[in-house]
Coordinates of C-alpha atoms in Angstrom, one line a residue:
M1 CA 83.7 -49.3 192.0
I2 CA 86.0 -46.9 194.0
E3 CA 86.2 -47.6 197.7
L4 CA 88.0 -45.3 200.1
R5 CA 88.8 -45.2 203.8
V6 CA 90.7 -42.1 205.2
S7 CA 91.4 -41.4 208.7
I8 CA 93.2 -38.8 210.8
D9 CA 94.1 -38.7 214.6
I10 CA 93.0 -35.6 216.4
E11 CA 94.1 -34.3 219.7
R12 CA 90.4 -33.8 220.8
P13 CA 88.0 -35.9 222.9
A14 CA 86.0 -38.3 220.9
A15 CA 82.7 -36.8 222.2
E16 CA 83.6 -33.5 220.9
M17 CA 84.4 -34.7 217.5
W18 CA 81.3 -36.8 217.3
R19 CA 79.3 -33.8 217.8
I20 CA 80.8 -32.2 214.7
V21 CA 81.1 -35.2 212.3
A22 CA 77.6 -36.5 213.1
D23 CA 75.9 -33.1 212.4
F24 CA 75.7 -32.6 208.7
G25 CA 74.9 -29.0 209.3
Q26 CA 78.6 -28.6 210.4
D27 CA 79.9 -30.0 207.1
P28 CA 80.4 -26.5 205.2
R29 CA 82.8 -25.6 208.1
W30 CA 85.4 -28.4 207.3
R31 CA 84.4 -30.0 203.9
A32 CA 85.7 -28.1 201.0
G33 CA 83.4 -27.5 198.2
V34 CA 80.2 -28.0 200.2
I35 CA 78.0 -25.1 199.2
T36 CA 74.9 -26.0 200.9
M37 CA 74.0 -28.9 203.3
A38 CA 70.5 -29.3 204.6
P39 CA 69.9 -32.2 207.0
D40 CA 66.3 -33.1 208.2
P41 CA 66.0 -33.2 211.0
P42 CA 68.9 -30.8 211.9
G43 CA 71.4 -31.8 214.6
P44 CA 73.1 -35.1 215.3
V45 CA 72.2 -37.8 212.7
V46 CA 69.5 -40.5 213.6
P47 CA 68.4 -43.3 211.4
G48 CA 66.5 -41.9 208.5
T49 CA 68.1 -38.4 208.6
T50 CA 68.0 -37.1 205.1
T51 CA 70.3 -34.4 203.4
D52 CA 70.0 -32.1 200.4
E53 CA 73.5 -31.2 199.4
S54 CA 75.1 -29.0 196.8
I55 CA 78.9 -29.5 196.3
S56 CA 81.5 -28.4 193.9
F57 CA 84.2 -31.0 193.0
R58 CA 86.8 -30.6 190.3
G59 CA 85.1 -27.6 188.7
R60 CA 81.7 -29.2 188.5
S61 CA 78.6 -28.7 190.7
Y62 CA 76.6 -31.6 192.0
H63 CA 73.3 -31.8 193.8
T64 CA 72.7 -34.8 196.0
G65 CA 70.3 -36.3 198.3
S66 CA 71.1 -38.9 200.9
Q67 CA 69.8 -40.9 203.9
V68 CA 71.4 -42.0 207.2
T69 CA 71.0 -45.9 207.1
G70 CA 72.3 -46.7 210.6
V71 CA 73.8 -45.0 213.6
M72 CA 75.7 -46.1 216.6
P73 CA 75.5 -42.9 218.8
G74 CA 78.8 -41.5 219.6
R75 CA 80.8 -43.9 217.4
E76 CA 79.7 -44.1 213.8
F77 CA 77.1 -43.8 211.1
S78 CA 76.3 -44.9 207.6
W79 CA 74.6 -43.2 204.8
R80 CA 73.5 -43.9 201.2
M81 CA 72.9 -41.5 198.3
T82 CA 69.2 -41.4 197.3
S83 CA 69.8 -39.0 194.3
G84 CA 72.5 -37.5 192.3
I85 CA 75.2 -40.4 192.3
D86 CA 75.6 -43.9 193.2
A87 CA 77.5 -43.8 196.4
E88 CA 77.3 -44.8 200.1
G89 CA 79.6 -44.3 203.0
G90 CA 79.9 -43.4 206.6
R91 CA 81.9 -41.8 209.3
S92 CA 83.4 -42.9 212.7
V93 CA 85.1 -41.6 215.8
V94 CA 87.1 -43.9 217.8
P95 CA 88.5 -42.8 221.2
L96 CA 92.4 -43.1 221.5
G97 CA 92.6 -41.9 225.0
E98 CA 90.8 -39.2 227.1
D99 CA 91.7 -36.2 224.7
R100 CA 92.5 -38.0 221.5
C101 CA 90.7 -39.9 218.8
R102 CA 90.7 -41.1 215.4
V103 CA 88.0 -39.8 212.8
T104 CA 87.5 -41.9 209.7
V105 CA 85.4 -41.3 206.6
R106 CA 84.4 -44.1 204.2
L107 CA 83.2 -43.9 200.7
R108 CA 82.0 -46.5 198.1
F109 CA 81.3 -44.8 194.7
R110 CA 80.4 -46.1 191.4
P111 CA 81.3 -43.4 188.8
P112 CA 78.7 -43.1 186.0
G113 CA 79.4 -43.9 182.3
L114 CA 82.6 -43.1 180.8
H115 CA 83.9 -41.8 184.2
R116 CA 84.6 -45.4 185.1
L117 CA 87.6 -45.4 182.8
R118 CA 89.1 -42.6 184.8
G119 CA 88.6 -44.6 188.1
P120 CA 92.2 -44.6 189.2
L121 CA 92.5 -40.8 188.7
L122 CA 89.2 -40.2 190.3
R123 CA 90.2 -42.4 193.2
R124 CA 93.4 -40.4 193.8
A125 CA 91.5 -37.1 193.6
L126 CA 88.7 -38.3 196.1
R127 CA 91.4 -39.6 198.5
R128 CA 93.3 -36.3 198.3
K129 CA 90.0 -34.3 199.0
Y130 CA 89.1 -36.4 201.9
Q131 CA 92.6 -36.1 203.4
Q132 CA 92.4 -32.3 203.0
D133 CA 88.9 -32.2 204.6
L134 CA 90.1 -34.1 207.6
R135 CA 93.2 -31.9 207.9
R136 CA 90.7 -28.9 207.9
L137 CA 88.5 -30.6 210.5
S138 CA 91.6 -31.1 212.7
D139 CA 92.6 -27.6 212.2
L140 CA 89.3 -26.3 212.9
V141 CA 89.2 -27.9 216.4
T142 CA 92.7 -27.7 217.5
T143 CA 93.1 -23.9 216.7
R144 CA 89.9 -23.2 218.5
A145 CA 90.9 -25.2 221.5

């Protein structure tokens, strides 16, 4: 099992960041490799929101489905994969002041078959990807401000 928790502090209000990270439709703007992301219903996540996602990672394409399992509006949500890979995770936004917050992404992933043997390498690659995605998110909102 691979477990990750990656965070970044961003110089933007928590409410603004929540509107972005809690809307899967925004993912292609800040998550590298997201080819398509179709949440149902569109907009901010609610319990039961489903997604249909196509993503490219390390030269391979994946098609996955997921479902939101819990939401604390304005603060955090959790999801689990329903097809494609065995994974679950979540995102959270914690205010650190009026115009600053911490965004965190979490992942628990069970690599299939022989990929389990490459667990440490895969963990490093996923950590690096999440760190880059969060930097991209920060750049998106701070250069726009």
